[in-house]
Every structure is written in structure tokens, then in C-alpha cells.
XYZ file of N, CA and C in Angstrom:
567
model
N 44.637 42.125 63.841
C 45.451 42.715 64.854
C 46.569 43.491 64.190
N 46.846 44.603 64.820
C 47.864 45.472 64.251
C 49.253 45.116 64.750
N 50.204 45.796 64.207
C 51.591 45.577 64.598
C 51.803 46.046 66.038
N 52.629 45.326 66.744
C 52.872 45.727 68.136
C 53.540 47.106 68.185
N 53.043 47.910 69.070
C 53.594 49.253 69.205
C 54.945 49.191 69.917
N 55.859 49.971 69.380
C 57.165 50.025 70.023
C 57.090 50.974 71.222
N 57.534 50.484 72.311
C 57.550 51.334 73.505
C 58.742 52.279 73.420
N 58.501 53.526 73.811
C 59.607 54.493 73.812
C 60.557 54.148 74.945
N 61.822 54.158 74.593
C 62.824 53.869 75.614
C 63.062 55.123 76.457
N 63.230 54.966 77.745
C 63.536 56.139 78.576
C 64.930 56.645 78.215
N 65.154 57.965 78.327
C 66.469 58.502 77.983
C 67.533 57.956 78.935
N 68.736 57.802 78.408
C 69.835 57.280 79.233
C 70.253 58.349 80.244
N 71.005 57.893 81.229
C 71.460 58.808 82.279
C 72.326 59.927 81.704
N 73.165 59.617 80.746
C 74.036 60.636 80.160
C 73.221 61.664 79.391
N 72.122 61.255 78.783
C 71.258 62.184 78.056
C 70.557 63.122 79.035
N 70.084 62.573 80.151
C 69.446 63.402 81.171
C 70.466 64.378 81.755
N 71.671 63.888 82.038
C 72.724 64.763 82.576
C 73.059 65.876 81.590
N 73.251 65.519 80.314
C 73.599 66.507 79.290
C 72.513 67.548 79.105
N 71.262 67.144 79.184
C 70.155 68.087 79.002
C 70.045 69.061 80.174
N 70.432 68.642 81.355
C 70.297 69.479 82.549
C 71.605 70.158 82.963
N 72.688 69.869 82.266
C 73.998 70.417 82.628
C 74.141 71.845 82.096
N 74.767 72.703 82.883
C 74.991 74.089 82.449
C 76.349 74.265 81.786
N 77.142 73.193 81.691
C 78.427 73.270 81.007
C 78.161 73.499 79.531
N 78.708 74.591 79.008
C 78.368 75.017 77.651
C 78.731 73.946 76.628
N 77.753 73.519 75.859
C 77.976 72.568 74.773
C 77.427 71.185 75.043
N 77.422 70.737 76.278
C 76.964 69.371 76.567
C 75.493 69.174 76.226
N 74.692 70.199 76.431
C 73.261 70.034 76.120
C 73.025 69.891 74.619
N 73.979 70.311 73.798
C 73.865 70.155 72.345
C 74.417 68.819 71.861
N 75.218 68.170 72.678
C 75.834 66.899 72.275
C 74.968 65.716 72.676
N 74.557 65.683 73.929
C 73.813 64.536 74.443
C 72.309 64.807 74.363
N 71.727 64.455 73.250
C 70.294 64.596 73.021
C 69.721 63.218 72.724
N 68.442 63.027 72.968
C 67.860 61.733 72.590
C 67.844 61.604 71.063
N 67.989 60.416 70.603
C 67.966 60.169 69.158
C 69.342 59.760 68.670
N 69.445 59.633 67.360
C 70.691 59.169 66.754
C 71.724 60.272 66.610
N 72.878 59.860 66.080
C 73.988 60.771 65.872
C 73.694 61.610 64.629
N 73.908 62.951 64.764
C 73.705 63.846 63.627
C 74.997 64.631 63.402
N 75.075 65.263 62.231
C 76.255 66.053 61.890
C 76.428 67.215 62.880
N 75.333 67.827 63.268
C 75.380 68.950 64.212
C 75.959 68.498 65.557
N 75.564 67.328 66.033
C 76.095 66.805 67.300
C 77.584 66.507 67.184
N 77.993 66.004 66.034
C 79.423 65.722 65.835
C 80.238 67.011 65.870
N 79.719 68.092 65.275
C 80.422 69.380 65.320
C 80.528 69.896 66.756
N 79.415 69.798 67.496
C 79.443 70.227 68.886
C 80.413 69.371 69.700
N 80.437 68.088 69.483
C 81.341 67.192 70.207
C 82.796 67.513 69.879
N 83.070 67.816 68.606
C 84.433 68.162 68.204
C 84.863 69.483 68.848
N 83.981 70.492 68.817
C 84.310 71.792 69.416
C 84.512 71.661 70.924
N 83.641 70.907 71.583
C 83.747 70.724 73.034
C 85.036 69.979 73.389
N 85.322 68.900 72.688
C 86.531 68.107 72.961
C 87.787 68.917 72.699
N 87.793 69.710 71.625
C 88.960 70.538 71.312
C 89.178 71.581 72.400
N 88.118 72.253 72.805
C 88.234 73.275 73.849
C 88.714 72.675 75.164
N 88.149 71.546 75.542
C 88.563 70.867 76.769
C 90.016 70.439 76.696
N 90.453 69.937 75.544
C 91.845 69.500 75.380
C 92.806 70.678 75.497
N 92.486 71.795 74.854
C 93.356 72.980 74.933
C 93.422 73.485 76.364
N 92.285 73.517 77.045
C 92.250 73.954 78.440
C 93.131 73.068 79.313
N 92.974 71.756 79.206
C 93.762 70.830 80.025
C 95.244 70.904 79.686
N 95.577 71.136 78.409
C 96.971 71.294 77.999
C 97.588 72.516 78.686
N 96.850 73.632 78.692
C 97.364 74.840 79.329
C 97.484 74.678 80.849
N 96.524 74.025 81.468
C 96.590 73.779 82.911
C 97.797 72.912 83.244
N 97.993 71.864 82.481
C 99.143 70.981 82.719
C 100.451 71.741 82.544
N 100.529 72.600 81.521
C 101.743 73.396 81.312
C 102.021 74.332 82.476
N 100.979 74.968 83.023
C 101.167 75.871 84.145
C 101.573 75.125 85.416
N 101.019 73.932 85.613
C 101.395 73.135 86.787
C 102.851 72.704 86.688
N 103.267 72.267 85.500
C 104.673 71.875 85.304
C 105.591 73.069 85.528
N 105.229 74.237 84.991
C 106.033 75.445 85.181
C 106.101 75.829 86.652
N 104.988 75.687 87.364
C 104.969 76.019 88.788
C 105.944 75.143 89.564
N 105.968 73.869 89.299
C 106.839 72.960 90.041
C 108.293 73.001 89.587
N 108.609 73.745 88.545
C 110.003 73.955 88.166
C 110.604 75.121 88.960
N 109.764 75.883 89.657
C 110.185 77.025 90.470
C 111.074 77.999 89.697
N 110.605 78.503 88.565
C 111.452 79.453 87.832
C 111.489 80.802 88.555
N 112.604 81.475 88.493
C 112.709 82.802 89.076
C 113.737 83.612 88.298
N 113.531 84.889 88.307
C 114.447 85.799 87.642
C 114.842 86.848 88.670
N 116.131 86.975 88.872
C 116.630 87.976 89.795
C 117.627 88.846 89.059
N 117.301 90.109 88.974
C 118.210 91.065 88.355
C 118.504 92.114 89.412
N 119.743 92.305 89.701
C 120.145 93.241 90.727
C 121.173 94.189 90.145
N 120.845 95.452 90.106
C 121.789 96.474 89.656
C 122.213 97.271 90.872
N 123.485 97.270 91.161
C 123.993 97.989 92.313
C 124.927 99.084 91.821
N 124.690 100.275 92.322
C 125.526 101.406 91.920
C 126.002 102.125 93.172
N 127.252 102.485 93.192
C 127.793 103.260 94.298
C 127.617 104.733 93.992
N 127.245 105.476 95.027
C 127.067 106.909 94.861
C 127.827 107.617 95.975
N 128.637 108.593 95.629
C 129.386 109.297 96.680
C 128.481 110.201 97.520
N 127.299 110.556 96.990
C 126.407 111.460 97.691
C 125.017 110.848 97.731
N 124.514 110.570 98.935
C 123.174 110.008 99.064
C 122.344 110.911 99.953
N 121.072 111.055 99.595
C 120.167 111.867 100.382
C 119.445 111.003 101.395
N 119.175 111.599 102.534
C 118.430 110.897 103.577
C 117.071 110.506 103.008
N 116.641 109.275 103.184
C 115.398 108.814 102.545
C 114.152 109.475 103.144
N 113.122 109.542 102.332
C 111.836 110.072 102.802
C 111.166 109.017 103.666
N 110.764 109.391 104.853
C 110.125 108.475 105.795
C 108.836 109.116 106.274
N 107.786 108.331 106.332
C 106.528 108.839 106.861
C 106.236 108.128 108.167
N 106.061 108.909 109.217
C 105.677 108.344 110.510
C 104.290 108.872 110.838
N 103.381 107.979 111.111
C 102.003 108.370 111.414
C 101.667 107.956 112.838
N 101.029 108.854 113.530
C 100.552 108.562 114.867
C 99.043 108.743 114.828
N 98.312 107.673 115.065
C 96.855 107.742 114.997
C 96.245 108.539 116.141
N 97.030 108.799 117.165
C 96.590 109.688 118.241
C 97.000 111.096 117.817
N 96.119 111.776 117.129
C 96.470 113.067 116.538
C 96.886 114.105 117.559
N 96.250 114.109 118.714
C 96.507 115.152 119.695
C 96.853 114.534 121.043
N 97.749 115.218 121.745
C 98.091 114.774 123.099
C 97.024 115.293 124.051
N 96.379 114.384 124.748
C 95.288 114.799 125.631
C 95.795 115.670 126.776
N 97.057 115.505 127.122
C 97.609 116.333 128.208
C 97.722 117.802 127.794
N 97.665 118.101 126.521
C 97.811 119.476 126.037
C 96.476 120.144 125.696
N 95.377 119.418 125.771
C 94.064 119.986 125.449
C 93.557 120.779 126.650
N 93.096 121.990 126.410
C 92.604 122.887 127.449
C 91.095 123.083 127.313
N 90.500 123.640 128.345
C 89.043 123.879 128.332
C 88.658 124.795 127.169
N 89.479 125.774 126.847
C 89.188 126.679 125.732
C 89.135 125.903 124.402
N 90.025 124.918 124.253
C 90.006 124.079 123.042
C 88.695 123.316 122.948
N 88.259 122.773 124.082
C 87.006 122.024 124.098
C 85.837 122.956 123.779
N 85.879 124.170 124.306
C 84.809 125.130 124.044
C 84.674 125.383 122.540
N 85.793 125.610 121.872
C 85.748 125.937 120.442
C 85.570 124.715 119.549
N 86.055 123.573 119.967
C 86.021 122.383 119.103
C 84.983 121.360 119.539
N 84.095 121.713 120.431
C 83.117 120.760 120.962
C 82.308 120.107 119.848
N 81.886 120.893 118.869
C 81.085 120.341 117.770
C 81.842 119.288 116.991
N 83.136 119.540 116.736
C 83.938 118.566 115.979
C 84.246 117.327 116.804
N 84.333 117.500 118.112
C 84.644 116.370 118.986
C 83.399 115.640 119.461
N 82.223 116.188 119.198
C 80.978 115.563 119.619
C 80.712 115.702 121.105
N 81.179 116.800 121.701
C 81.004 117.023 123.129
C 79.953 118.109 123.334
N 78.933 117.796 124.105
C 77.909 118.790 124.449
C 78.439 119.683 125.564
N 77.943 120.910 125.648
C 78.417 121.849 126.652
C 78.176 121.323 128.069
N 77.101 120.590 128.259
C 76.812 120.035 129.585
C 77.822 118.954 129.980
N 78.507 118.391 129.004
C 79.465 117.310 129.268
C 80.907 117.796 129.368
N 81.141 119.112 129.341
C 82.501 119.650 129.385
C 83.270 119.132 130.602
N 82.632 119.181 131.787
C 83.333 118.762 133.008
C 83.721 117.290 132.948
N 82.797 116.448 132.471
C 83.117 115.017 132.353
C 84.246 114.788 131.355
N 84.220 115.532 130.261
C 85.249 115.388 129.238
C 86.600 115.833 129.788
N 86.620 116.945 130.489
C 87.869 117.425 131.083
C 88.390 116.443 132.124
N 87.487 115.854 132.913
C 87.908 114.861 133.905
C 88.506 113.638 133.209
N 87.918 113.233 132.087
C 88.445 112.095 131.337
C 89.832 112.402 130.778
N 90.095 113.669 130.480
C 91.413 114.074 129.984
C 92.417 114.287 131.111
N 91.933 114.232 132.348
C 92.820 114.457 133.486
C 93.068 115.929 133.752
N 92.176 116.786 133.276
C 92.295 118.235 133.457
C 91.363 118.689 134.581
N 91.626 119.860 135.171
C 90.744 120.365 136.231
C 89.340 120.621 135.686
N 88.339 120.349 136.506
C 86.945 120.512 136.074
C 86.312 121.777 136.617
N 87.098 122.640 137.258
C 86.568 123.882 137.822
C 86.180 124.829 136.690
N 84.893 125.107 136.573
C 84.359 125.925 135.491
C 84.133 127.369 135.919
N 84.326 127.689 137.199
C 83.970 129.015 137.704
C 84.884 130.121 137.162
N 86.140 129.829 136.910
C 87.076 130.856 136.458
C 87.336 130.777 134.951
N 86.515 130.035 134.224
C 86.747 129.862 132.790
C 86.024 130.932 131.975
N 86.794 131.625 131.148
C 86.241 132.575 130.189
C 86.851 132.250 128.824
N 86.042 131.835 127.863
C 86.610 131.447 126.567
C 87.214 132.648 125.832
N 88.210 132.359 125.028
C 88.833 133.423 124.234
C 87.860 133.893 123.154
N 88.105 135.099 122.636
C 87.214 135.649 121.608
C 87.453 134.991 120.257
N 88.651 134.470 120.048
C 88.990 133.801 118.779
C 89.700 132.485 119.088
N 89.797 131.686 118.062
C 90.476 130.394 118.214
C 91.377 130.190 117.013
N 92.630 129.844 117.250
C 93.599 129.630 116.187
C 93.860 128.131 116.055
N 93.351 127.541 114.987
C 93.488 126.092 114.797
C 94.954 125.688 114.585
N 95.727 126.505 113.885
C 97.137 126.188 113.665
C 97.877 126.129 114.998
N 97.614 127.084 115.861
C 98.253 127.088 117.178
C 97.835 125.846 117.974
N 96.579 125.478 117.875
C 96.081 124.292 118.573
C 96.810 123.035 118.087
N 96.910 122.891 116.780
C 97.568 121.705 116.215
C 99.038 121.672 116.604
N 99.719 122.803 116.522
C 101.141 122.839 116.879
C 101.357 122.548 118.368
N 100.464 122.996 119.197
C 100.603 122.787 120.636
C 100.267 121.365 121.049
N 99.249 120.774 120.455
C 98.774 119.468 120.921
C 99.304 118.285 120.116
N 99.889 118.528 118.952
C 100.392 117.413 118.139
C 101.635 116.805 118.763
N 101.911 115.590 118.366
C 103.112 114.903 118.831
C 104.313 115.450 118.069
N 105.431 115.587 118.749
C 106.634 116.099 118.087
C 107.587 114.946 117.796
N 108.423 115.165 116.812
C 109.392 114.136 116.422
C 110.373 113.871 117.564
N 110.642 114.884 118.386
C 111.551 114.696 119.523
C 111.026 113.633 120.478
N 109.700 113.565 120.659
C 109.099 112.593 121.571
C 108.939 111.220 120.918
N 108.684 111.215 119.620
C 108.388 109.939 118.957
C 109.633 109.185 118.511
N 110.699 109.872 118.160
C 111.897 109.225 117.643
C 112.725 108.691 118.799
N 112.768 107.375 118.922
C 113.506 106.766 120.021
C 114.948 106.479 119.643
N 115.164 106.009 118.398
C 116.504 105.655 117.959
C 116.558 105.810 116.451
N 117.663 106.302 115.924
C 117.782 106.479 114.486
C 119.225 106.282 114.067
N 119.438 105.408 113.092
C 120.760 105.210 112.490
C 120.552 105.104 110.991
N 121.425 105.769 110.248
C 121.368 105.689 108.792
C 122.784 105.492 108.280
N 122.985 104.405 107.560
C 124.297 104.040 107.025
C 125.347 103.997 108.132
N 124.964 103.458 109.286
C 125.886 103.284 110.390
C 126.136 104.531 111.222
N 125.523 105.647 110.865
C 125.720 106.893 111.602
C 124.462 107.229 112.401
N 124.678 107.874 113.546
C 123.548 108.314 114.361
C 122.824 109.460 113.658
N 121.516 109.490 113.777
C 120.732 110.615 113.266
C 119.699 110.973 114.336
N 119.060 112.089 114.164
C 118.123 112.539 115.171
C 117.004 113.376 114.580
N 116.229 114.032 115.433
C 115.095 114.827 114.970
C 115.486 115.929 113.984
N 116.732 116.395 114.065
C 117.171 117.448 113.154
C 117.260 116.968 111.707
N 117.271 115.659 111.485
C 117.316 115.113 110.134
C 115.934 114.951 109.511
N 114.888 115.328 110.226
C 113.526 115.146 109.744
C 112.826 116.487 109.594
N 111.890 116.537 108.660
C 111.020 117.693 108.513
C 109.590 117.202 108.640
N 108.695 118.098 109.054
C 107.287 117.720 109.139
C 106.623 117.974 107.799
N 105.402 117.480 107.648
C 104.683 117.571 106.383
C 104.403 118.993 105.951
N 104.331 119.940 106.881
C 104.023 121.309 106.493
C 105.277 122.113 106.149
N 106.439 121.553 106.398
C 107.679 122.231 106.040
C 108.086 121.853 104.628
N 108.868 122.707 104.021
C 109.383 122.405 102.690
C 110.484 121.359 102.846
N 110.437 120.256 102.071
C 111.459 119.224 102.220
C 112.856 119.762 101.927
N 113.788 119.345 102.745
C 115.175 119.757 102.573
C 115.973 118.506 102.271
N 116.732 118.546 101.190
C 117.589 117.403 100.870
C 118.869 117.567 101.649
N 119.130 116.596 102.512
C 120.329 116.640 103.318
C 121.263 115.545 102.820
N 122.439 115.902 102.335
C 123.357 114.863 101.853
C 123.898 114.036 102.998
N 124.102 112.760 102.747
C 124.677 111.861 103.737
C 126.073 111.494 103.267
N 127.069 112.162 103.793
C 128.446 111.851 103.471
C 129.121 111.402 104.764
N 130.392 111.197 104.695
C 131.115 110.694 105.849
C 130.966 111.597 107.078
N 131.026 112.906 106.872
C 131.000 113.806 108.012
C 129.625 114.418 108.267
N 128.674 114.229 107.360
C 127.355 114.845 107.500
C 126.297 113.763 107.396
N 125.295 113.828 108.241
C 124.161 112.896 108.120
C 123.187 113.426 107.129
């Protein structure tokens, strides 16, 4: 009779976990078999990396709970200040009360309005739908259309104060005008 055969031991749970884990390095550390120099190097590299990571995380958490802040404020007085640049946007580009049938005739393609729908579109705008006396112009001026139908600063500006002084539409320029620097002194806005 021969020597009894040694039964292979099933791998331990940690070996199975290490072999199937996607955490970089563990599959090189936890292998079946004895301890080797290569496994010790992998274990040292993994432990060192994990320690440095946890050290940095702990440092950031401690810093977070110390609530550090830096506030630097430089204040300078100026005898002459210019009115600040302000942008006011109105998503309603055109006032529907100012759109005319001629505008619809020329801009129908841009507005997605078919010629058969002109009357319905005009009714939706609150304009007369009588088409019998309508004759479109020979040309169309887009600049005139925009100036006529756009919202004006006089209508949009309800209240304005700057440095305790009243201001109004005269202190503003539109995007197509050249910006004017208006000094804000005691007697001038």
C-alpha cells in the first residue's frame, strides 16, 4: 500500500476574495500557497499606499473641521466713480402688441408661420384679422422692426438708485450704442 494522498485544502475566504477583488494589488498578495518575497513586496507597497491615503484623508478632515478662512479686504475711496455696467435681458424679445401683419408676412419663415395661418396668428396676437385691405410692403427693414417691437428701458426700469441717488433710463445705453462713461459725483449721476 502506498502513502496516503494528501487532500488539497480548499482556498481560504481571503484568498478567494483577493483573487476576485479589483482593488489594485490584492490579487498579488492573497494567493494560494506560502509566503514569497514577491508577495511581501506587494503587501508592503499596498500597505504603504493605503497608509499614505488614510493619512491624507485624516488631515483633510481635521482641516475641514477647523473651519479655516482667509479674508482680505482692500477698500479704496475714489472721488470719481463710473456708473457700473449692467446687463438686463428680457427673454420676450418682441412686444406682441407692436407686431403688424406686414411683419408676419416678411418674417413668417423665421417665426414658423404658414401663410394660411396668418389670420390665426394675428388673432393670437390680438391684432385685426381682416386680410382684405392688406398689401405687403415691397421691402422690409429688420432694424426698424427690432427698434419698433423691442422693449425699451423706459418700460422695463421700475426703480433705480445708485449710491443713494436716483437714476433713470438716461443713465443707461443699449447694446448697439457706444458705451458712455458717466461719472457719479455728488451733483451728477
